[in-house]
């Protein structure tokens, strides 16, 4: 791509567009803005391909970092001030397929999903963000650390604390129901 190979850009786009869009959407919380940011990221990736250093970061990390930064820039430009580290948990889990499970099981699954959503919403924003990147975006702990510009130990601690809190909150919710 650094030599202007358009097929390389197409391949990069095909492999990473969902990741870039997810990161952008996680920050801006607006589909149109996330699409704008996504296009900007790939445009900048094309323009700065020659300066990409394979030894410094994986392509996935480089693009994620760029997406996060471009999305934050978009928020600043638009003067939108939601929490930059908030995570929308509305899509945690998937709705069970009605034809594959019994209605009672589907109802129980929905109750459990709602308990998880509520528990996730109580976590501090920095724990929510680290957890979302690690579990819902599939990042390794190192990639989360790079994407958030935080030390690896800090990221691991946040994820560990989030999981511990979730276990406690969900156990309490289970006892109440």
XYZ file of C-alpha atoms in Angstrom:
177
model
C 0.000 0.000 0.000
C 2.932 2.326 0.684
C 3.761 2.154 -3.046
C 0.236 3.242 -4.002
C -1.211 -0.243 -4.529
C -4.972 0.301 -4.596
C -5.667 -3.435 -4.226
C -3.755 -3.372 -0.947
C -6.026 -0.567 0.263
C -9.100 -2.566 -0.765
C -7.794 -5.604 1.117
C -7.013 -3.494 4.191
C -10.494 -1.986 4.046
C -12.228 -5.351 3.635
C -10.330 -6.871 6.554
C -10.678 -4.019 9.014
C -13.711 -1.876 8.154
C -15.936 -3.479 10.802
C -13.321 -2.975 13.513
C -12.691 0.653 12.563
C -16.400 1.407 12.355
C -17.038 -0.265 15.740
C -14.316 1.743 17.442
C -15.562 4.978 15.854
C -19.176 4.241 16.760
C -18.179 3.399 20.325
C -16.836 6.928 20.696
C -19.272 9.052 18.666
C -22.466 7.005 19.261
C -23.795 8.106 15.867
C -23.879 5.898 12.751
C -23.399 8.670 10.186
C -20.516 10.165 12.145
C -18.948 6.718 12.575
C -19.129 6.187 8.805
C -17.519 9.586 8.229
C -14.754 8.755 10.714
C -14.255 5.318 9.127
C -13.742 6.836 5.683
C -11.373 9.412 7.159
C -9.335 6.667 8.850
C -8.849 4.703 5.633
C -8.078 7.891 3.726
C -5.413 8.771 6.278
C -4.110 5.196 6.294
C -3.664 5.454 2.522
C -1.911 8.814 2.815
C 0.375 7.743 5.663
C 1.042 4.128 4.649
C 4.719 4.857 4.041
C 5.170 5.994 7.645
C 3.541 2.882 9.159
C 6.093 0.933 11.228
C 5.383 -2.821 11.401
C 7.599 -3.150 14.460
C 5.710 -0.567 16.473
C 2.128 -1.868 16.189
C -0.017 -4.381 14.366
C -2.143 -2.968 11.551
C -5.270 -3.659 13.586
C -3.925 -1.662 16.523
C -2.738 1.163 14.261
C -6.160 1.468 12.621
C -8.015 1.201 15.949
C -5.902 3.933 17.460
C -6.432 6.103 14.401
C -10.198 5.475 14.550
C -10.381 6.416 18.210
C -8.355 9.584 17.671
C -10.339 10.629 14.573
C -13.609 9.992 16.430
C -12.482 12.125 19.360
C -11.461 14.830 16.883
C -14.932 14.602 15.324
C -16.535 15.090 18.750
C -14.341 18.113 19.404
C -15.140 19.573 15.998
C -18.855 19.050 16.529
C -18.560 20.135 20.169
C -20.383 17.024 21.294
C -19.538 16.115 24.855
C -20.769 12.648 25.740
C -18.485 10.577 27.901
C -15.676 9.570 25.581
C -15.303 6.278 27.344
C -18.945 5.308 27.556
C -20.039 2.043 26.082
C -23.529 1.300 24.907
C -24.425 -2.091 26.260
C -27.803 -2.350 24.542
C -26.497 -4.959 22.152
C -24.831 -7.234 24.690
C -25.717 -10.795 23.830
C -28.009 -11.853 21.057
C -31.714 -12.400 21.103
C -32.419 -16.116 21.202
C -34.016 -17.577 18.105
C -37.653 -18.290 18.925
C -37.756 -21.420 16.817
C -34.696 -22.993 18.468
C -35.575 -22.707 22.165
C -38.657 -22.942 24.340
C -40.481 -19.713 25.274
C -39.551 -20.144 28.951
C -35.872 -20.409 28.049
C -36.115 -17.355 25.783
C -37.740 -15.350 28.584
C -35.045 -16.443 31.043
C -32.313 -15.540 28.547
C -33.805 -12.043 28.124
C -33.913 -11.574 31.908
C -30.276 -12.649 32.198
C -29.223 -10.356 29.336
C -30.937 -7.427 31.039
C -29.150 -8.256 34.305
C -25.823 -8.267 32.455
C -26.620 -4.935 30.757
C -27.542 -3.358 34.093
C -24.424 -4.719 35.778
C -22.198 -3.468 32.951
C -23.756 -0.008 33.170
C -22.667 0.292 36.820
C -18.984 -0.187 36.019
C -16.685 2.840 35.854
C -16.262 4.094 32.257
C -12.600 3.066 32.020
C -13.505 -0.507 33.041
C -16.403 -0.552 30.567
C -14.134 0.538 27.727
C -11.364 -1.964 28.500
C -13.901 -4.777 28.885
C -15.693 -3.853 25.653
C -12.471 -3.853 23.645
C -11.267 -7.128 25.135
C -14.487 -9.128 25.063
C -16.743 -7.578 22.448
C -14.106 -6.400 19.963
C -11.759 -9.340 20.501
C -8.648 -7.318 21.331
C -5.785 -8.874 23.244
C -4.801 -7.122 26.470
C -1.777 -5.652 24.680
C -3.974 -4.301 21.889
C -6.374 -2.787 24.433
C -3.427 -1.119 26.156
C -2.192 0.291 22.846
C -5.657 1.455 21.779
C -6.247 3.225 25.097
C -2.671 4.487 25.460
C -2.508 2.891 28.913
C 0.092 0.606 30.482
C -0.613 -3.102 30.064
C -0.797 -3.625 33.834
C -3.420 -0.894 34.148
C -5.547 -2.484 31.431
C -5.254 -5.942 32.985
C -6.202 -4.505 36.371
C -9.250 -2.739 34.935
C -10.453 -5.881 33.178
C -9.862 -7.999 36.279
C -11.694 -5.478 38.496
C -14.578 -5.267 36.005
C -14.972 -9.040 35.898
C -14.852 -9.272 39.695
C -17.520 -6.567 39.996
C -19.682 -8.265 37.382
C -19.456 -11.609 39.180
C -20.575 -9.988 42.435
C -23.361 -7.948 40.821
C -24.692 -10.890 38.840
C -24.557 -13.216 41.847
C -26.574 -10.645 43.824
C -29.072 -10.310 40.961
C -29.394 -14.103 40.769
C -30.133 -14.321 44.489
C -32.847 -11.650 44.190
C -34.620 -13.456 41.353
